mmCIF file with all atom_site columns, C-alpha atoms in Angstrom:
data_model
loop_
_atom_site.group_PDB
_atom_site.id
_atom_site.type_symbol
_atom_site.label_atom_id
_atom_site.label_alt_id
_atom_site.label_comp_id
_atom_site.label_asym_id
_atom_site.label_entity_id
_atom_site.label_seq_id
_atom_site.pdbx_PDB_ins_code
_atom_site.Cartn_x
_atom_site.Cartn_y
_atom_site.Cartn_z
_atom_site.occupancy
_atom_site.B_iso_or_equiv
_atom_site.pdbx_formal_charge
_atom_site.auth_seq_id
_atom_site.auth_comp_id
_atom_site.auth_asym_id
_atom_site.auth_atom_id
_atom_site.pdbx_PDB_model_num
ATOM 1   C CA . ALA A 1 1   ? -25.382 -25.187 -18.531 1.00 79.00 ? 186 ALA A CA 1
ATOM 2   C CA . HIS A 1 2   ? -27.549 -24.410 -15.588 1.00 85.00 ? 187 HIS A CA 1
ATOM 3   C CA . GLU A 1 3   ? -26.293 -27.567 -13.709 1.00 88.00 ? 188 GLU A CA 1
ATOM 4   C CA . MET A 1 4   ? -22.754 -26.596 -14.332 1.00 87.00 ? 189 MET A CA 1
ATOM 5   C CA . ARG A 1 5   ? -23.188 -23.045 -13.282 1.00 88.00 ? 190 ARG A CA 1
ATOM 6   C CA . SER A 1 6   ? -24.810 -24.511 -10.127 1.00 89.00 ? 191 SER A CA 1
ATOM 7   C CA . ALA A 1 7   ? -21.844 -26.514 -9.439  1.00 88.00 ? 192 ALA A CA 1
ATOM 8   C CA . GLY A 1 8   ? -19.691 -23.239 -9.443  1.00 89.00 ? 193 GLY A CA 1
ATOM 9   C CA . LEU A 1 9   ? -18.247 -23.524 -12.854 1.00 90.00 ? 194 LEU A CA 1
ATOM 10  C CA . SER A 1 10  ? -17.946 -20.523 -15.182 1.00 92.00 ? 195 SER A CA 1
ATOM 11  C CA . VAL A 1 11  ? -19.930 -21.507 -18.440 1.00 93.00 ? 196 VAL A CA 1
ATOM 12  C CA . ALA A 1 12  ? -20.194 -19.703 -21.847 1.00 93.00 ? 197 ALA A CA 1
ATOM 13  C CA . ARG A 1 13  ? -22.549 -20.822 -24.653 1.00 92.00 ? 198 ARG A CA 1
ATOM 14  C CA . ARG A 1 14  ? -21.713 -20.049 -28.231 1.00 91.00 ? 199 ARG A CA 1
ATOM 15  C CA . SER A 1 15  ? -25.220 -19.818 -29.443 1.00 91.00 ? 200 SER A CA 1
ATOM 16  C CA . ALA A 1 16  ? -25.949 -17.121 -26.839 1.00 91.00 ? 201 ALA A CA 1
ATOM 17  C CA . GLY A 1 17  ? -22.985 -15.133 -28.248 1.00 90.00 ? 202 GLY A CA 1
ATOM 18  C CA . GLU A 1 18  ? -21.034 -15.375 -24.962 1.00 90.00 ? 203 GLU A CA 1
ATOM 19  C CA . SER A 1 19  ? -17.332 -14.847 -25.335 1.00 87.00 ? 204 SER A CA 1
ATOM 20  C CA . LEU A 1 20  ? -14.676 -17.449 -24.606 1.00 85.00 ? 205 LEU A CA 1
ATOM 21  C CA . TYR A 1 21  ? -12.329 -15.721 -22.125 1.00 83.00 ? 206 TYR A CA 1
ATOM 22  C CA . THR A 1 22  ? -9.654  -16.616 -19.585 1.00 84.00 ? 207 THR A CA 1
ATOM 23  C CA . GLY A 1 23  ? -11.936 -17.377 -16.690 1.00 88.00 ? 208 GLY A CA 1
ATOM 24  C CA . VAL A 1 24  ? -14.332 -19.704 -18.646 1.00 91.00 ? 209 VAL A CA 1
ATOM 25  C CA . ASP A 1 25  ? -14.280 -23.292 -17.261 1.00 90.00 ? 210 ASP A CA 1
ATOM 26  C CA . VAL A 1 26  ? -16.638 -24.764 -19.875 1.00 91.00 ? 211 VAL A CA 1
ATOM 27  C CA . TYR A 1 27  ? -17.480 -23.511 -23.284 1.00 91.00 ? 212 TYR A CA 1
ATOM 28  C CA . ILE A 1 28  ? -20.518 -25.088 -24.825 1.00 91.00 ? 213 ILE A CA 1
ATOM 29  C CA . VAL A 1 29  ? -20.465 -25.054 -28.697 1.00 90.00 ? 214 VAL A CA 1
ATOM 30  C CA . ASP A 1 30  ? -24.209 -25.554 -29.288 1.00 89.00 ? 215 ASP A CA 1
ATOM 31  C CA . THR A 1 31  ? -24.258 -24.509 -32.930 1.00 90.00 ? 216 THR A CA 1
ATOM 32  C CA . LEU A 1 32  ? -24.138 -26.293 -36.175 1.00 88.00 ? 217 LEU A CA 1
ATOM 33  C CA . GLY A 1 33  ? -21.452 -26.589 -38.833 1.00 87.00 ? 218 GLY A CA 1
ATOM 34  C CA . GLU A 1 34  ? -18.757 -25.483 -36.437 1.00 89.00 ? 219 GLU A CA 1
ATOM 35  C CA . LEU A 1 35  ? -17.199 -28.749 -35.143 1.00 87.00 ? 220 LEU A CA 1
ATOM 36  C CA . GLY A 1 36  ? -14.319 -28.597 -37.619 1.00 89.00 ? 221 GLY A CA 1
ATOM 37  C CA . LEU A 1 37  ? -13.188 -25.307 -36.117 1.00 90.00 ? 222 LEU A CA 1
ATOM 38  C CA . PHE A 1 38  ? -13.028 -26.505 -32.641 1.00 91.00 ? 223 PHE A CA 1
ATOM 39  C CA . TYR A 1 39  ? -11.605 -29.849 -33.524 1.00 91.00 ? 224 TYR A CA 1
ATOM 40  C CA . ARG A 1 40  ? -8.716  -27.892 -34.971 1.00 91.00 ? 225 ARG A CA 1
ATOM 41  C CA . LEU A 1 41  ? -8.391  -26.068 -31.735 1.00 88.00 ? 226 LEU A CA 1
ATOM 42  C CA . ALA A 1 42  ? -8.566  -29.141 -29.459 1.00 86.00 ? 227 ALA A CA 1
ATOM 43  C CA . ASP A 1 43  ? -5.896  -31.648 -28.650 1.00 84.00 ? 228 ASP A CA 1
ATOM 44  C CA . VAL A 1 44  ? -8.169  -34.233 -27.031 1.00 86.00 ? 229 VAL A CA 1
ATOM 45  C CA . VAL A 1 45  ? -11.700 -34.963 -28.227 1.00 91.00 ? 230 VAL A CA 1
ATOM 46  C CA . PHE A 1 46  ? -14.345 -37.254 -26.633 1.00 91.00 ? 231 PHE A CA 1
ATOM 47  C CA . VAL A 1 47  ? -16.886 -38.721 -28.967 1.00 89.00 ? 232 VAL A CA 1
ATOM 48  C CA . GLY A 1 48  ? -20.297 -38.008 -27.459 1.00 87.00 ? 233 GLY A CA 1
ATOM 49  C CA . GLY A 1 49  ? -23.240 -40.278 -27.248 1.00 89.00 ? 234 GLY A CA 1
ATOM 50  C CA . SER A 1 50  ? -21.105 -43.057 -26.454 1.00 92.00 ? 235 SER A CA 1
ATOM 51  C CA . LEU A 1 51  ? -21.203 -43.443 -22.586 1.00 90.00 ? 236 LEU A CA 1
ATOM 52  C CA . VAL A 1 52  ? -24.967 -44.205 -23.029 1.00 90.00 ? 237 VAL A CA 1
ATOM 53  C CA . PRO A 1 53  ? -26.745 -46.592 -25.635 1.00 90.00 ? 238 PRO A CA 1
ATOM 54  C CA . HIS A 1 54  ? -27.119 -43.982 -28.231 1.00 89.00 ? 239 HIS A CA 1
ATOM 55  C CA . GLY A 1 55  ? -24.677 -45.380 -30.849 1.00 91.00 ? 240 GLY A CA 1
ATOM 56  C CA . GLY A 1 56  ? -22.064 -42.688 -30.717 1.00 91.00 ? 241 GLY A CA 1
ATOM 57  C CA . GLN A 1 57  ? -20.996 -39.965 -33.169 1.00 90.00 ? 242 GLN A CA 1
ATOM 58  C CA . ASN A 1 58  ? -18.732 -40.012 -36.173 1.00 90.00 ? 243 ASN A CA 1
ATOM 59  C CA . PRO A 1 59  ? -15.103 -40.184 -34.971 1.00 92.00 ? 244 PRO A CA 1
ATOM 60  C CA . LEU A 1 60  ? -13.498 -39.674 -38.400 1.00 92.00 ? 245 LEU A CA 1
ATOM 61  C CA . GLU A 1 61  ? -13.448 -35.939 -38.485 1.00 91.00 ? 246 GLU A CA 1
ATOM 62  C CA . PRO A 1 62  ? -11.531 -35.299 -35.316 1.00 92.00 ? 247 PRO A CA 1
ATOM 63  C CA . ALA A 1 63  ? -9.330  -38.218 -36.290 1.00 92.00 ? 248 ALA A CA 1
ATOM 64  C CA . ARG A 1 64  ? -8.469  -36.523 -39.583 1.00 91.00 ? 249 ARG A CA 1
ATOM 65  C CA . LEU A 1 65  ? -7.694  -33.303 -37.872 1.00 91.00 ? 250 LEU A CA 1
ATOM 66  C CA . GLY A 1 66  ? -5.035  -34.977 -35.496 1.00 88.00 ? 251 GLY A CA 1
ATOM 67  C CA . CYS A 1 67  ? -6.999  -35.001 -32.312 1.00 89.00 ? 252 CYS A CA 1
ATOM 68  C CA . ALA A 1 68  ? -6.384  -37.640 -29.601 1.00 86.00 ? 253 ALA A CA 1
ATOM 69  C CA . LEU A 1 69  ? -9.645  -39.603 -29.485 1.00 91.00 ? 254 LEU A CA 1
ATOM 70  C CA . LEU A 1 70  ? -11.660 -40.886 -26.618 1.00 90.00 ? 255 LEU A CA 1
ATOM 71  C CA . PHE A 1 71  ? -14.887 -42.904 -26.860 1.00 92.00 ? 256 PHE A CA 1
ATOM 72  C CA . GLY A 1 72  ? -17.388 -44.722 -24.764 1.00 91.00 ? 257 GLY A CA 1
ATOM 73  C CA . PRO A 1 73  ? -18.438 -48.452 -24.994 1.00 91.00 ? 258 PRO A CA 1
ATOM 74  C CA . HIS A 1 74  ? -21.549 -47.632 -27.032 1.00 92.00 ? 259 HIS A CA 1
ATOM 75  C CA . MET A 1 75  ? -20.191 -46.905 -30.532 1.00 94.00 ? 260 MET A CA 1
ATOM 76  C CA . THR A 1 76  ? -22.303 -49.366 -32.373 1.00 92.00 ? 261 THR A CA 1
ATOM 77  C CA . ASN A 1 77  ? -23.065 -46.913 -35.260 1.00 93.00 ? 262 ASN A CA 1
ATOM 78  C CA . PHE A 1 78  ? -19.436 -46.591 -35.925 1.00 93.00 ? 263 PHE A CA 1
ATOM 79  C CA . ALA A 1 79  ? -18.007 -49.807 -34.717 1.00 92.00 ? 264 ALA A CA 1
ATOM 80  C CA . ASP A 1 80  ? -15.782 -50.536 -37.633 1.00 92.00 ? 265 ASP A CA 1
ATOM 81  C CA . PHE A 1 81  ? -14.219 -47.204 -37.605 1.00 91.00 ? 266 PHE A CA 1
ATOM 82  C CA . VAL A 1 82  ? -13.524 -47.135 -33.771 1.00 90.00 ? 267 VAL A CA 1
ATOM 83  C CA . GLU A 1 83  ? -12.189 -50.700 -34.072 1.00 91.00 ? 268 GLU A CA 1
ATOM 84  C CA . ALA A 1 84  ? -9.702  -49.514 -36.712 1.00 92.00 ? 269 ALA A CA 1
ATOM 85  C CA . LEU A 1 85  ? -8.725  -46.464 -34.838 1.00 92.00 ? 270 LEU A CA 1
ATOM 86  C CA . ALA A 1 86  ? -8.175  -48.324 -31.582 1.00 90.00 ? 271 ALA A CA 1
ATOM 87  C CA . GLY A 1 87  ? -6.159  -51.034 -33.373 1.00 90.00 ? 272 GLY A CA 1
ATOM 88  C CA . ALA A 1 88  ? -3.852  -48.326 -34.672 1.00 89.00 ? 273 ALA A CA 1
ATOM 89  C CA . ASP A 1 89  ? -3.438  -46.735 -31.259 1.00 86.00 ? 274 ASP A CA 1
ATOM 90  C CA . ALA A 1 90  ? -5.270  -43.659 -32.461 1.00 87.00 ? 275 ALA A CA 1
ATOM 91  C CA . ALA A 1 91  ? -8.190  -43.868 -30.042 1.00 90.00 ? 276 ALA A CA 1
ATOM 92  C CA . THR A 1 92  ? -8.873  -45.139 -26.521 1.00 88.00 ? 277 THR A CA 1
ATOM 93  C CA . MET A 1 93  ? -12.149 -46.363 -25.030 1.00 91.00 ? 278 MET A CA 1
ATOM 94  C CA . VAL A 1 94  ? -13.310 -45.076 -21.562 1.00 90.00 ? 279 VAL A CA 1
ATOM 95  C CA . THR A 1 95  ? -16.065 -46.849 -19.624 1.00 88.00 ? 280 THR A CA 1
ATOM 96  C CA . ASP A 1 96  ? -17.538 -44.026 -17.436 1.00 87.00 ? 281 ASP A CA 1
ATOM 97  C CA . GLY A 1 97  ? -17.041 -40.433 -16.323 1.00 84.00 ? 282 GLY A CA 1
ATOM 98  C CA . ARG A 1 98  ? -14.144 -41.271 -13.847 1.00 85.00 ? 283 ARG A CA 1
ATOM 99  C CA . SER A 1 99  ? -12.175 -43.157 -16.658 1.00 86.00 ? 284 SER A CA 1
ATOM 100 C CA . LEU A 1 100 ? -12.883 -40.261 -18.991 1.00 86.00 ? 285 LEU A CA 1
ATOM 101 C CA . ALA A 1 101 ? -11.516 -37.637 -16.565 1.00 85.00 ? 286 ALA A CA 1
ATOM 102 C CA . ALA A 1 102 ? -8.528  -39.833 -15.979 1.00 84.00 ? 287 ALA A CA 1
ATOM 103 C CA . ALA A 1 103 ? -7.756  -40.324 -19.630 1.00 84.00 ? 288 ALA A CA 1
ATOM 104 C CA . VAL A 1 104 ? -8.163  -36.576 -20.362 1.00 82.00 ? 289 VAL A CA 1
ATOM 105 C CA . GLY A 1 105 ? -5.761  -35.797 -17.559 1.00 81.00 ? 290 GLY A CA 1
ATOM 106 C CA . ALA A 1 106 ? -3.245  -38.298 -18.778 1.00 79.00 ? 291 ALA A CA 1
ATOM 107 C CA . LEU A 1 107 ? -3.375  -37.080 -22.328 1.00 78.00 ? 292 LEU A CA 1
ATOM 108 C CA . GLY A 1 108 ? -3.340  -33.512 -21.300 1.00 74.00 ? 293 GLY A CA 1
ATOM 109 C CA . GLY A 1 109 ? -0.229  -33.978 -19.089 1.00 74.00 ? 294 GLY A CA 1
ATOM 110 C CA . LEU A 1 110 ? 1.513   -35.819 -21.994 1.00 72.00 ? 295 LEU A CA 1
ATOM 111 C CA . LEU A 1 111 ? 0.578   -33.072 -24.482 1.00 71.00 ? 296 LEU A CA 1
ATOM 112 C CA . LEU A 1 112 ? 1.824   -30.393 -22.164 1.00 69.00 ? 297 LEU A CA 1
ATOM 113 C CA . ALA A 1 113 ? 5.088   -32.259 -21.564 1.00 69.00 ? 298 ALA A CA 1
ATOM 114 C CA . ILE A 1 114 ? 5.590   -32.434 -25.420 1.00 67.00 ? 299 ILE A CA 1
ATOM 115 C CA . VAL A 1 115 ? 4.800   -28.768 -26.029 1.00 67.00 ? 300 VAL A CA 1
ATOM 116 C CA . LYS A 1 116 ? 6.728   -27.304 -23.037 1.00 65.00 ? 301 LYS A CA 1
ATOM 117 C CA . GLY A 1 117 ? 9.551   -29.998 -23.400 1.00 66.00 ? 302 GLY A CA 1
ATOM 118 C CA . VAL A 1 118 ? 10.439  -32.915 -21.313 1.00 63.00 ? 303 VAL A CA 1
ATOM 119 C CA . ARG A 1 119 ? 12.699  -32.112 -18.221 1.00 67.00 ? 304 ARG A CA 1
ATOM 120 C CA . TRP A 1 120 ? 14.702  -35.297 -17.765 1.00 68.00 ? 305 TRP A CA 1
ATOM 121 C CA . ASP A 1 121 ? 16.023  -33.882 -14.487 1.00 73.00 ? 306 ASP A CA 1
ATOM 122 C CA . GLY A 1 122 ? 12.517  -33.757 -13.273 1.00 69.00 ? 307 GLY A CA 1
ATOM 123 C CA . ILE A 1 123 ? 11.606  -37.150 -14.477 1.00 68.00 ? 308 ILE A CA 1
ATOM 124 C CA . ARG A 1 124 ? 14.713  -38.546 -12.680 1.00 77.00 ? 309 ARG A CA 1
ATOM 125 C CA . GLU A 1 125 ? 13.887  -36.773 -9.417  1.00 80.00 ? 310 GLU A CA 1
ATOM 126 C CA . SER A 1 126 ? 10.340  -38.103 -9.649  1.00 74.00 ? 311 SER A CA 1
ATOM 127 C CA . ILE A 1 127 ? 11.703  -41.637 -10.071 1.00 79.00 ? 312 ILE A CA 1
ATOM 128 C CA . ILE A 1 128 ? 14.048  -41.261 -7.050  1.00 85.00 ? 313 ILE A CA 1
ATOM 129 C CA . ASP A 1 129 ? 11.164  -39.835 -4.914  1.00 82.00 ? 314 ASP A CA 1
ATOM 130 C CA . SER A 1 130 ? 8.859   -42.666 -5.928  1.00 80.00 ? 315 SER A CA 1
ATOM 131 C CA . GLY A 1 131 ? 11.525  -45.174 -5.082  1.00 83.00 ? 316 GLY A CA 1
ATOM 132 C CA . LYS A 1 132 ? 12.051  -43.725 -1.673  1.00 82.00 ? 317 LYS A CA 1
ATOM 133 C CA . VAL A 1 133 ? 8.458   -44.373 -0.953  1.00 80.00 ? 318 VAL A CA 1
ATOM 134 C CA . ILE A 1 134 ? 8.071   -47.776 -2.630  1.00 85.00 ? 319 ILE A CA 1
ATOM 135 C CA . ALA A 1 135 ? 11.429  -49.309 -1.378  1.00 85.00 ? 320 ALA A CA 1
ATOM 136 C CA . PRO A 1 136 ? 10.530  -49.344 2.337   1.00 80.00 ? 321 PRO A CA 1
ATOM 137 C CA . ILE A 1 137 ? 7.052   -50.821 1.511   1.00 78.00 ? 322 ILE A CA 1
ATOM 138 C CA . LEU A 1 138 ? 8.651   -53.509 -0.579  1.00 82.00 ? 323 LEU A CA 1
ATOM 139 C CA . PHE A 1 139 ? 11.169  -54.203 2.169   1.00 82.00 ? 324 PHE A CA 1
ATOM 140 C CA . LEU A 1 140 ? 8.441   -54.511 4.908   1.00 75.00 ? 325 LEU A CA 1
ATOM 141 C CA . LEU A 1 141 ? 6.440   -56.872 2.769   1.00 76.00 ? 326 LEU A CA 1
ATOM 142 C CA . LEU A 1 142 ? 9.563   -58.918 2.048   1.00 82.00 ? 327 LEU A CA 1
ATOM 143 C CA . THR A 1 143 ? 10.650  -59.205 5.643   1.00 78.00 ? 328 THR A CA 1
ATOM 144 C CA . ALA A 1 144 ? 7.018   -60.037 6.662   1.00 74.00 ? 329 ALA A CA 1
ATOM 145 C CA . GLN A 1 145 ? 6.955   -62.867 4.096   1.00 76.00 ? 330 GLN A CA 1
ATOM 146 C CA . MET A 1 146 ? 10.281  -64.290 5.480   1.00 80.00 ? 331 MET A CA 1
ATOM 147 C CA . TYR A 1 147 ? 8.962   -63.889 9.135   1.00 73.00 ? 332 TYR A CA 1
ATOM 148 C CA . ALA A 1 148 ? 5.806   -65.939 8.362   1.00 71.00 ? 333 ALA A CA 1
ATOM 149 C CA . ARG A 1 149 ? 7.762   -68.471 6.513   1.00 76.00 ? 334 ARG A CA 1
ATOM 150 C CA . LEU A 1 150 ? 10.230  -68.772 9.346   1.00 75.00 ? 335 LEU A CA 1
ATOM 151 C CA . LEU A 1 151 ? 7.489   -69.289 11.847  1.00 69.00 ? 336 LEU A CA 1
ATOM 152 C CA . THR A 1 152 ? 5.764   -71.934 9.718   1.00 69.00 ? 337 THR A CA 1
ATOM 153 C CA . THR A 1 153 ? 8.839   -73.850 8.796   1.00 75.00 ? 338 THR A CA 1
ATOM 154 C CA . GLY A 1 154 ? 10.195  -73.729 12.295  1.00 69.00 ? 339 GLY A CA 1
ATOM 155 C CA . GLY A 1 155 ? 7.129   -75.245 13.767  1.00 72.00 ? 340 GLY A CA 1
ATOM 156 C CA . ILE A 1 156 ? 6.726   -72.410 16.296  1.00 70.00 ? 341 ILE A CA 1
ATOM 157 C CA . VAL A 1 157 ? 3.062   -71.761 15.207  1.00 66.00 ? 342 VAL A CA 1
ATOM 158 C CA . ASN A 1 158 ? 2.220   -75.447 15.247  1.00 71.00 ? 343 ASN A CA 1
ATOM 159 C CA . LEU A 1 159 ? 3.694   -75.902 18.652  1.00 74.00 ? 344 LEU A CA 1
ATOM 160 C CA . ILE A 1 160 ? 1.848   -72.979 20.159  1.00 70.00 ? 345 ILE A CA 1
ATOM 161 C CA . THR A 1 161 ? -1.524  -74.124 18.614  1.00 69.00 ? 346 THR A CA 1
ATOM 162 C CA . GLU A 1 162 ? -0.991  -77.723 19.744  1.00 72.00 ? 347 GLU A CA 1
ATOM 163 C CA . THR A 1 163 ? -0.146  -76.654 23.290  1.00 71.00 ? 348 THR A CA 1
ATOM 164 C CA . ILE A 1 164 ? -3.185  -74.446 23.558  1.00 66.00 ? 349 ILE A CA 1
ATOM 165 C CA . THR A 1 165 ? -5.583  -77.098 22.039  1.00 65.00 ? 350 THR A CA 1
ATOM 166 C CA . GLY A 1 166 ? -4.030  -79.995 23.973  1.00 67.00 ? 351 GLY A CA 1
ATOM 167 C CA . SER A 1 167 ? -4.109  -78.510 27.367  1.00 65.00 ? 352 SER A CA 1
ATOM 168 C CA . GLY A 1 168 ? -7.850  -77.581 27.218  1.00 66.00 ? 353 GLY A CA 1
ATOM 169 C CA . PHE A 1 169 ? -7.059  -73.912 27.459  1.00 63.00 ? 354 PHE A CA 1
ATOM 170 C CA . ASP A 1 170 ? -10.172 -71.822 27.606  1.00 67.00 ? 355 ASP A CA 1
ATOM 171 C CA . PRO A 1 171 ? -10.552 -70.133 24.177  1.00 65.00 ? 356 PRO A CA 1
ATOM 172 C CA . ASN A 1 172 ? -11.990 -66.988 25.800  1.00 73.00 ? 357 ASN A CA 1
ATOM 173 C CA . VAL A 1 173 ? -8.798  -66.579 27.798  1.00 75.00 ? 358 VAL A CA 1
ATOM 174 C CA . ALA A 1 174 ? -6.684  -67.062 24.709  1.00 71.00 ? 359 ALA A CA 1
ATOM 175 C CA . VAL A 1 175 ? -8.597  -64.250 22.966  1.00 75.00 ? 360 VAL A CA 1
ATOM 176 C CA . LEU A 1 176 ? -8.097  -62.032 26.034  1.00 82.00 ? 361 LEU A CA 1
ATOM 177 C CA . VAL A 1 177 ? -4.433  -62.646 25.957  1.00 80.00 ? 362 VAL A CA 1
ATOM 178 C CA . MET A 1 178 ? -4.334  -61.748 22.284  1.00 80.00 ? 363 MET A CA 1
ATOM 179 C CA . ILE A 1 179 ? -6.110  -58.535 22.925  1.00 84.00 ? 364 ILE A CA 1
ATOM 180 C CA . ILE A 1 180 ? -3.749  -57.642 25.824  1.00 88.00 ? 365 ILE A CA 1
ATOM 181 C CA . ILE A 1 181 ? -0.758  -58.333 23.598  1.00 84.00 ? 366 ILE A CA 1
ATOM 182 C CA . TRP A 1 182 ? -2.163  -56.091 21.048  1.00 82.00 ? 367 TRP A CA 1
ATOM 183 C CA . LEU A 1 183 ? -2.769  -53.305 23.432  1.00 86.00 ? 368 LEU A CA 1
ATOM 184 C CA . ILE A 1 184 ? 0.802   -53.450 24.761  1.00 87.00 ? 369 ILE A CA 1
ATOM 185 C CA . LEU A 1 185 ? 2.254   -53.556 21.178  1.00 82.00 ? 370 LEU A CA 1
ATOM 186 C CA . GLY A 1 186 ? -0.024  -50.578 20.318  1.00 82.00 ? 371 GLY A CA 1
ATOM 187 C CA . MET A 1 187 ? 1.882   -48.436 22.757  1.00 82.00 ? 372 MET A CA 1
ATOM 188 C CA . LEU A 1 188 ? 5.139   -49.286 21.112  1.00 81.00 ? 373 LEU A CA 1
ATOM 189 C CA . LEU A 1 189 ? 4.573   -49.958 17.379  1.00 76.00 ? 374 LEU A CA 1
ATOM 190 C CA . ASP A 1 190 ? 2.292   -48.780 14.440  1.00 75.00 ? 375 ASP A CA 1
ATOM 191 C CA . SER A 1 191 ? -0.653  -50.765 13.394  1.00 76.00 ? 376 SER A CA 1
ATOM 192 C CA . GLY A 1 192 ? 0.976   -52.195 10.325  1.00 72.00 ? 377 GLY A CA 1
ATOM 193 C CA . SER A 1 193 ? 3.955   -53.589 12.234  1.00 74.00 ? 378 SER A CA 1
ATOM 194 C CA . ILE A 1 194 ? 1.601   -55.025 14.753  1.00 77.00 ? 379 ILE A CA 1
ATOM 195 C CA . ILE A 1 195 ? -0.384  -56.827 12.149  1.00 75.00 ? 380 ILE A CA 1
ATOM 196 C CA . LEU A 1 196 ? 2.752   -58.188 10.479  1.00 74.00 ? 381 LEU A CA 1
ATOM 197 C CA . LEU A 1 197 ? 4.199   -59.498 13.635  1.00 74.00 ? 382 LEU A CA 1
ATOM 198 C CA . THR A 1 198 ? 1.098   -61.048 15.232  1.00 77.00 ? 383 THR A CA 1
ATOM 199 C CA . VAL A 1 199 ? -1.226  -62.306 12.457  1.00 74.00 ? 384 VAL A CA 1
ATOM 200 C CA . PRO A 1 200 ? 1.233   -65.183 11.435  1.00 71.00 ? 385 PRO A CA 1
ATOM 201 C CA . ILE A 1 201 ? 0.926   -66.427 15.002  1.00 71.00 ? 386 ILE A CA 1
ATOM 202 C CA . PHE A 1 202 ? -2.576  -65.513 16.117  1.00 72.00 ? 387 PHE A CA 1
ATOM 203 C CA . TRP A 1 203 ? -4.424  -66.429 12.895  1.00 71.00 ? 388 TRP A CA 1
ATOM 204 C CA . PRO A 1 204 ? -3.747  -70.263 12.922  1.00 67.00 ? 389 PRO A CA 1
ATOM 205 C CA . ILE A 1 205 ? -4.669  -70.200 16.751  1.00 66.00 ? 390 ILE A CA 1
ATOM 206 C CA . ALA A 1 206 ? -7.813  -68.318 16.119  1.00 65.00 ? 391 ALA A CA 1
ATOM 207 C CA . THR A 1 207 ? -8.901  -70.498 13.237  1.00 64.00 ? 392 THR A CA 1
ATOM 208 C CA . THR A 1 208 ? -8.212  -73.936 14.738  1.00 60.00 ? 393 THR A CA 1
ATOM 209 C CA . PRO A 1 209 ? -11.569 -75.325 15.607  1.00 54.00 ? 394 PRO A CA 1
ATOM 210 C CA . SER A 1 210 ? -10.703 -76.931 18.922  1.00 51.00 ? 395 SER A CA 1
ATOM 211 C CA . ALA A 1 211 ? -9.178  -73.647 20.089  1.00 47.00 ? 396 ALA A CA 1
ATOM 212 C CA . VAL A 1 212 ? -12.174 -71.595 19.308  1.00 47.00 ? 397 VAL A CA 1
ATOM 213 C CA . SER A 1 213 ? -15.018 -73.849 20.234  1.00 48.00 ? 398 SER A CA 1
ATOM 214 C CA . THR A 1 214 ? -16.798 -73.382 23.403  1.00 46.00 ? 399 THR A CA 1
#
């Protein structure tokens, strides 16, 4: 409790008779015989003692009371139970604190959507907005792949590489030319475009042993 308060969280302890009010961030139920009450109030339950080699706690009571169950990788004392629950899609394993937070957030969002009702218009708008972001990225990757393939099949890269290596061109000068081209393009294009345009040409040149040897 002290560590959570030091982190700026509002904490209340049941054993100290502290009330659960709107401003409480964390309510610690450190009493005996009352878990059933709070399982009935909770939608999502994480089975403690399972992120460390402790063996876990009994997952059956929260499961019987309809809670969405999360547990860590160390449930050796109840391995058969969690295997059956996970096999029935009634429980999900998390591996650490980050995955636990992500799972609680996902389940909480799903439960909130169910309780408040799903707005299909909102889902449609989210899909459209996501598509507007993803489509240009996919198009950029597709055109970059086509550009690289065109350079390769057209023999342009091989021609440039063979010209440089066959003429005894100083590799230091070749590197300097590349840098100058990057500087010029940097005034006109963004970094992603520069990489996509130049790497298919520069990379074979830079990695050719005779072109980079001194």
